[in-house]
Amino acid sequence: MIKVVSPSRLHLTLIDLNAELGRVDGGAGITLESPGLEISATEADTIEVIGDPLLAGKMRKAAQALLPAGKGIKLHIDDSLPDHVGLGSGTQAALSAAAAVNRIYGLGKSVRELAVAVGRGGTSGIGVAAFENGGFILDAGHKFKDKGAFSPSAASHVPPGPVLFRKNFPDWPIVLAIPNGKGAHDAEEVDLFKKFCPIPLAEVQEICHVILMQLLPALVEEDLESFGRAINHFQTVGFKRREVELQSQPVLDIMNYMRDNGASGSGISSFGPVVYGIVGSAREGKKLQQEVQRMLDESLGGKALLTKARNRGAEIFGGPD
């Protein structure tokens, strides 16, 4: 039996949904220590997935894409990730299943080869890079002529973009609010890309300026205040602003509360409704977590967690029986 433990991730912003220079997408993200996805797997004659039905379908499809002819696998979801909330569960589920097949049947494929086989990373490469190496990730997106359209990962079939920059993330506590409910996905997500894109070039340029001259220097210098300002800026511009505008008032209230009560930066991950806030100490984080949990209890319901970045990728234990 083997066990695969894979991380969730925060998607901070997409970079270029204008394509003026011939590239599209690109993004920045942070790999998280928790919550995570854990599965166990054994060789079998057929494909069987036990556990969370929302992720089971993705895992079954991914396993089918990799399994040698006539072979099967039994997958058990031991610890699940919430689906369509902004933590990247779909990519982690697909890659975890693919990695299990890869290990059990000795296919010898890299993480990026697995991602291509299961069709993940077609817009954002953050989830694939999080599975691969963890940490803070900046990816370069795709040539627009290869992709041909503005579309989400689930509706895109190009390989993950190259990683431009990867660095261990500082030991800054991260407060997560995971409200009950779902963010945009499937057909709705495709329609939103069609509606909002192309993003005005000036907004793309603004995002690039913030990333190059504020976010990345703050990360290298471990300057939490400047890093937080960059996060706050992202919520007001580009595709992220459109994602923020789709949120319910309780989600926006939590984001603003975090920013006003100890978080140097707070934002929406991907299409939400997950909200994150980055703080300077565990004490501040614990206090903010408790207040955010109270806000969730009084509005949408859900869970507030205190976590931090994970500076390593997925882990695979054991081997074929």
C-alpha positions as semicolon CSV with decimal commas, in nm:
position;residue;x (nm);y (nm);z (nm)
1;M;0,000;0,000;0,000
2;I;0,110;0,354;-0,063
3;K;-0,005;0,683;0,089
4;V;-0,004;1,019;-0,089
5;V;-0,023;1,341;0,117
6;S;-0,073;1,650;-0,098
7;P;-0,113;2,017;-0,002
8;S;-0,375;2,280;-0,065
9;R;-0,271;2,615;-0,207
10;L;-0,369;2,981;-0,214
11;H;-0,397;3,142;-0,555
12;L;-0,305;3,506;-0,501
13;T;-0,365;3,644;-0,849
14;L;-0,365;3,569;-1,218
15;I;-0,127;3,802;-1,397
16;D;-0,210;3,857;-1,764
17;L;-0,556;3,801;-1,906
18;N;-0,497;4,048;-2,188
19;A;-0,234;3,867;-2,401
20;E;-0,098;4,184;-2,565
21;L;0,257;4,043;-2,555
22;G;0,155;3,699;-2,675
23;R;0,134;3,526;-2,336
24;V;-0,167;3,466;-2,115
25;D;-0,240;3,358;-1,757
26;G;0,058;3,339;-1,523
27;G;0,003;3,357;-1,151
28;A;0,134;3,372;-0,797
29;G;0,050;3,133;-0,515
30;I;0,144;2,990;-0,177
31;T;0,143;2,621;-0,084
32;L;-0,028;2,548;0,251
33;E;0,067;2,308;0,530
34;S;-0,301;2,247;0,602
35;P;-0,566;2,159;0,508
36;G;-0,437;1,875;0,291
37;L;-0,552;1,574;0,096
38;E;-0,449;1,223;0,203
39;I;-0,518;0,908;0,006
40;S;-0,409;0,546;0,031
41;A;-0,385;0,317;-0,269
42;T;-0,340;-0,048;-0,353
43;E;-0,320;-0,244;-0,677
44;A;-0,656;-0,384;-0,792
45;D;-0,827;-0,540;-1,092
46;T;-1,070;-0,250;-1,140
47;I;-1,086;0,118;-1,045
48;E;-1,247;0,179;-0,707
49;V;-1,250;0,512;-0,519
50;I;-1,382;0,522;-0,163
51;G;-1,461;0,851;0,010
52;D;-1,564;1,206;-0,078
53;P;-1,784;1,166;-0,390
54;L;-1,701;1,517;-0,513
55;L;-1,331;1,431;-0,546
56;A;-1,380;1,063;-0,627
57;G;-1,490;1,137;-0,983
58;K;-1,178;1,346;-1,051
59;M;-0,957;1,075;-0,906
60;R;-1,124;0,800;-1,107
61;K;-1,080;0,998;-1,429
62;A;-0,714;1,070;-1,349
63;A;-0,644;0,703;-1,269
64;Q;-0,803;0,595;-1,598
65;A;-0,569;0,830;-1,787
66;L;-0,258;0,661;-1,642
67;L;-0,342;0,297;-1,577
68;P;-0,178;0,036;-1,800
69;A;-0,422;-0,171;-2,005
70;G;-0,607;-0,427;-1,796
71;K;-0,486;-0,289;-1,463
72;G;-0,680;-0,125;-1,181
73;I;-0,634;0,057;-0,852
74;K;-0,821;0,096;-0,525
75;L;-0,806;0,447;-0,383
76;H;-0,926;0,548;-0,038
77;I;-0,969;0,917;0,046
78;D;-0,852;0,930;0,408
79;D;-0,859;1,310;0,452
80;S;-1,043;1,525;0,199
81;L;-1,023;1,886;0,081
82;P;-1,336;2,095;0,026
83;D;-1,419;2,124;-0,344
84;H;-1,457;2,450;-0,542
85;V;-1,369;2,684;-0,254
86;G;-1,032;2,820;-0,377
87;L;-0,785;2,568;-0,231
88;G;-0,706;2,378;-0,551
89;S;-0,866;2,047;-0,453
90;G;-0,927;1,933;-0,812
91;T;-0,562;1,949;-0,912
92;Q;-0,447;1,782;-0,590
93;A;-0,703;1,503;-0,627
94;A;-0,609;1,434;-0,989
95;L;-0,233;1,446;-0,924
96;S;-0,261;1,233;-0,609
97;A;-0,445;0,960;-0,798
98;A;-0,199;0,985;-1,087
99;A;0,099;0,971;-0,851
100;A;-0,045;0,659;-0,686
101;V;-0,078;0,484;-1,023
102;N;0,269;0,605;-1,119
103;R;0,425;0,458;-0,804
104;I;0,231;0,130;-0,795
105;Y;0,294;0,047;-1,162
106;G;0,646;0,195;-1,186
107;L;0,564;0,429;-1,473
108;G;0,852;0,664;-1,392
109;K;0,670;0,984;-1,488
110;S;0,752;1,329;-1,348
111;V;0,489;1,546;-1,177
112;R;0,461;1,766;-1,486
113;E;0,417;1,460;-1,708
114;L;0,141;1,342;-1,476
115;A;-0,022;1,687;-1,493
116;V;-0,027;1,673;-1,873
117;A;-0,172;1,323;-1,868
118;V;-0,459;1,423;-1,638
119;G;-0,518;1,765;-1,795
120;R;-0,433;1,995;-1,504
121;G;-0,251;2,329;-1,505
122;G;-0,400;2,464;-1,828
123;T;-0,450;2,812;-1,681
124;S;-0,269;2,821;-1,348
125;G;0,045;2,619;-1,286
126;I;0,038;2,695;-0,912
127;G;-0,136;2,373;-0,805
128;V;0,098;2,154;-1,009
129;A;0,407;2,334;-0,874
130;A;0,266;2,314;-0,520
131;F;0,236;1,935;-0,559
132;E;0,586;1,922;-0,705
133;N;0,792;2,142;-0,470
134;G;0,570;2,358;-0,249
135;G;0,662;2,707;-0,128
136;F;0,581;3,037;-0,297
137;I;0,541;3,002;-0,673
138;L;0,530;3,242;-0,966
139;D;0,444;3,086;-1,301
140;A;0,474;3,230;-1,651
141;G;0,147;3,119;-1,808
142;H;0,118;3,012;-2,171
143;K;0,173;3,132;-2,525
144;F;-0,166;3,262;-2,634
145;K;-0,131;3,098;-2,975
146;D;-0,101;2,760;-2,800
147;K;-0,401;2,815;-2,574
148;G;-0,618;3,013;-2,815
149;A;-0,867;3,148;-2,560
150;F;-0,913;3,299;-2,215
151;S;-1,035;3,002;-2,010
152;P;-1,003;2,833;-1,669
153;S;-0,780;2,531;-1,608
154;A;-1,071;2,288;-1,618
155;A;-1,153;2,397;-1,973
156;S;-0,797;2,426;-2,102
157;H;-0,576;2,152;-2,241
158;V;-0,229;2,307;-2,259
159;P;0,051;2,191;-2,025
160;P;0,126;2,386;-1,704
161;G;0,325;2,705;-1,760
162;P;0,691;2,717;-1,659
163;V;0,780;2,819;-1,304
164;L;0,966;3,152;-1,313
165;F;1,039;3,179;-0,944
166;R;1,005;2,946;-0,645
167;K;1,112;3,028;-0,291
168;N;1,054;2,898;0,058
169;F;0,785;3,112;0,218
170;P;0,861;3,272;0,556
171;D;0,716;3,122;0,873
172;W;0,433;3,376;0,879
173;P;0,106;3,241;1,024
174;I;-0,185;3,233;0,780
175;V;-0,547;3,252;0,896
176;L;-0,790;3,074;0,663
177;A;-1,165;3,125;0,654
178;I;-1,339;2,841;0,469
179;P;-1,706;2,945;0,449
180;N;-1,976;2,697;0,362
181;G;-2,059;2,731;-0,007
182;K;-1,884;2,714;-0,342
183;G;-1,699;2,952;-0,569
184;A;-1,760;2,973;-0,943
185;H;-1,682;2,649;-1,127
186;D;-1,751;2,447;-1,440
187;A;-1,974;2,627;-1,696
188;E;-2,014;2,935;-1,475
189;E;-1,635;2,973;-1,453
190;V;-1,597;2,943;-1,831
191;D;-1,864;3,210;-1,879
192;L;-1,692;3,449;-1,637
193;F;-1,364;3,424;-1,829
194;K;-1,555;3,505;-2,148
195;K;-1,733;3,796;-1,980
196;F;-1,433;3,964;-1,817
197;C;-1,151;3,896;-2,064
198;P;-0,948;4,051;-2,204
199;I;-0,862;4,252;-1,893
200;P;-0,752;4,609;-1,980
201;L;-0,378;4,624;-2,048
202;A;-0,322;4,901;-1,791
203;E;-0,452;4,672;-1,515
204;V;-0,221;4,390;-1,625
205;Q;0,072;4,631;-1,622
206;E;-0,027;4,743;-1,272
207;I;-0,030;4,383;-1,147
208;C;0,312;4,317;-1,301
209;H;0,452;4,630;-1,137
210;V;0,324;4,524;-0,794
211;I;0,462;4,170;-0,835
212;L;0,807;4,274;-0,958
213;M;0,868;4,577;-0,738
214;Q;0,672;4,497;-0,423
215;L;0,563;4,135;-0,378
216;L;0,887;3,961;-0,479
217;P;1,126;4,203;-0,303
218;A;0,913;4,177;0,012
219;L;0,935;3,798;-0,005
220;V;1,312;3,798;-0,053
221;E;1,361;4,051;0,229
222;E;1,093;3,886;0,448
223;D;0,914;4,220;0,476
224;L;0,565;4,120;0,587
225;E;0,422;4,472;0,576
226;S;0,515;4,524;0,211
227;F;0,408;4,173;0,116
228;G;0,071;4,239;0,275
229;R;0,030;4,567;0,088
230;A;0,084;4,382;-0,238
231;I;-0,180;4,123;-0,142
232;N;-0,427;4,401;-0,057
233;H;-0,353;4,572;-0,389
234;F;-0,431;4,256;-0,586
235;Q;-0,790;4,261;-0,459
236;T;-0,851;4,593;-0,637
237;V;-0,723;4,525;-0,989
238;G;-0,726;4,280;-1,279
239;F;-0,910;3,950;-1,282
240;K;-0,882;3,927;-0,902
241;R;-1,098;4,238;-0,864
242;R;-1,368;4,063;-1,068
243;E;-1,335;3,753;-0,848
244;V;-1,369;3,967;-0,536
245;E;-1,680;4,138;-0,673
246;L;-1,852;3,799;-0,705
247;Q;-1,827;3,730;-0,331
248;S;-2,113;3,752;-0,081
249;Q;-2,112;4,033;0,173
250;P;-2,013;3,806;0,466
251;V;-1,704;3,694;0,274
252;L;-1,608;4,054;0,198
253;D;-1,671;4,147;0,562
254;I;-1,428;3,874;0,675
255;M;-1,161;3,989;0,429
256;N;-1,192;4,349;0,546
257;Y;-1,204;4,247;0,913
258;M;-0,880;4,052;0,875
259;R;-0,712;4,353;0,716
260;D;-0,829;4,584;0,995
261;N;-0,746;4,348;1,282
262;G;-0,395;4,215;1,254
263;A;-0,347;4,079;0,902
264;S;-0,085;4,264;0,700
265;G;-0,262;4,142;0,387
266;S;-0,586;3,959;0,322
267;G;-0,754;3,837;0,007
268;I;-0,970;3,588;-0,177
269;S;-0,804;3,272;-0,306
270;S;-0,895;3,195;-0,667
271;F;-1,274;3,232;-0,711
272;G;-1,326;3,195;-0,335
273;P;-1,504;3,185;-0,104
274;V;-1,185;3,104;0,093
275;V;-1,037;3,415;0,255
276;Y;-0,680;3,427;0,385
277;G;-0,495;3,670;0,608
278;I;-0,120;3,674;0,672
279;V;-0,012;3,783;1,020
280;G;0,313;3,843;1,206
281;S;0,283;3,612;1,505
282;A;0,106;3,299;1,624
283;R;-0,060;3,499;1,902
284;E;-0,209;3,744;1,653
285;G;-0,308;3,454;1,430
286;K;-0,488;3,268;1,708
287;K;-0,682;3,578;1,809
288;L;-0,783;3,652;1,451
289;Q;-0,879;3,288;1,390
290;Q;-1,116;3,299;1,688
291;E;-1,281;3,622;1,571
292;V;-1,317;3,495;1,214
293;Q;-1,473;3,172;1,341
294;R;-1,727;3,382;1,532
295;M;-1,807;3,575;1,213
296;L;-1,853;3,252;1,019
297;D;-2,077;3,107;1,291
298;E;-2,296;3,418;1,273
299;S;-2,323;3,423;0,891
300;L;-2,237;3,151;0,639
301;G;-2,107;2,881;0,867
302;G;-1,772;2,716;0,799
303;K;-1,431;2,674;0,954
304;A;-1,149;2,911;1,047
305;L;-0,801;2,756;1,053
306;L;-0,456;2,874;1,154
307;T;-0,190;2,737;0,921
308;K;0,134;2,836;0,748
309;A;0,310;2,779;0,419
310;R;0,438;2,435;0,322
311;N;0,784;2,453;0,168
312;R;0,781;2,103;0,024
313;G;0,558;1,927;-0,223
314;A;0,341;1,618;-0,193
315;E;0,481;1,320;-0,008
316;I;0,446;0,959;-0,118
317;F;0,503;0,682;0,135
318;G;0,537;0,310;0,077
319;G;0,540;0,112;-0,243
320;P;0,361;-0,161;-0,432
321;D;0,250;-0,460;-0,228
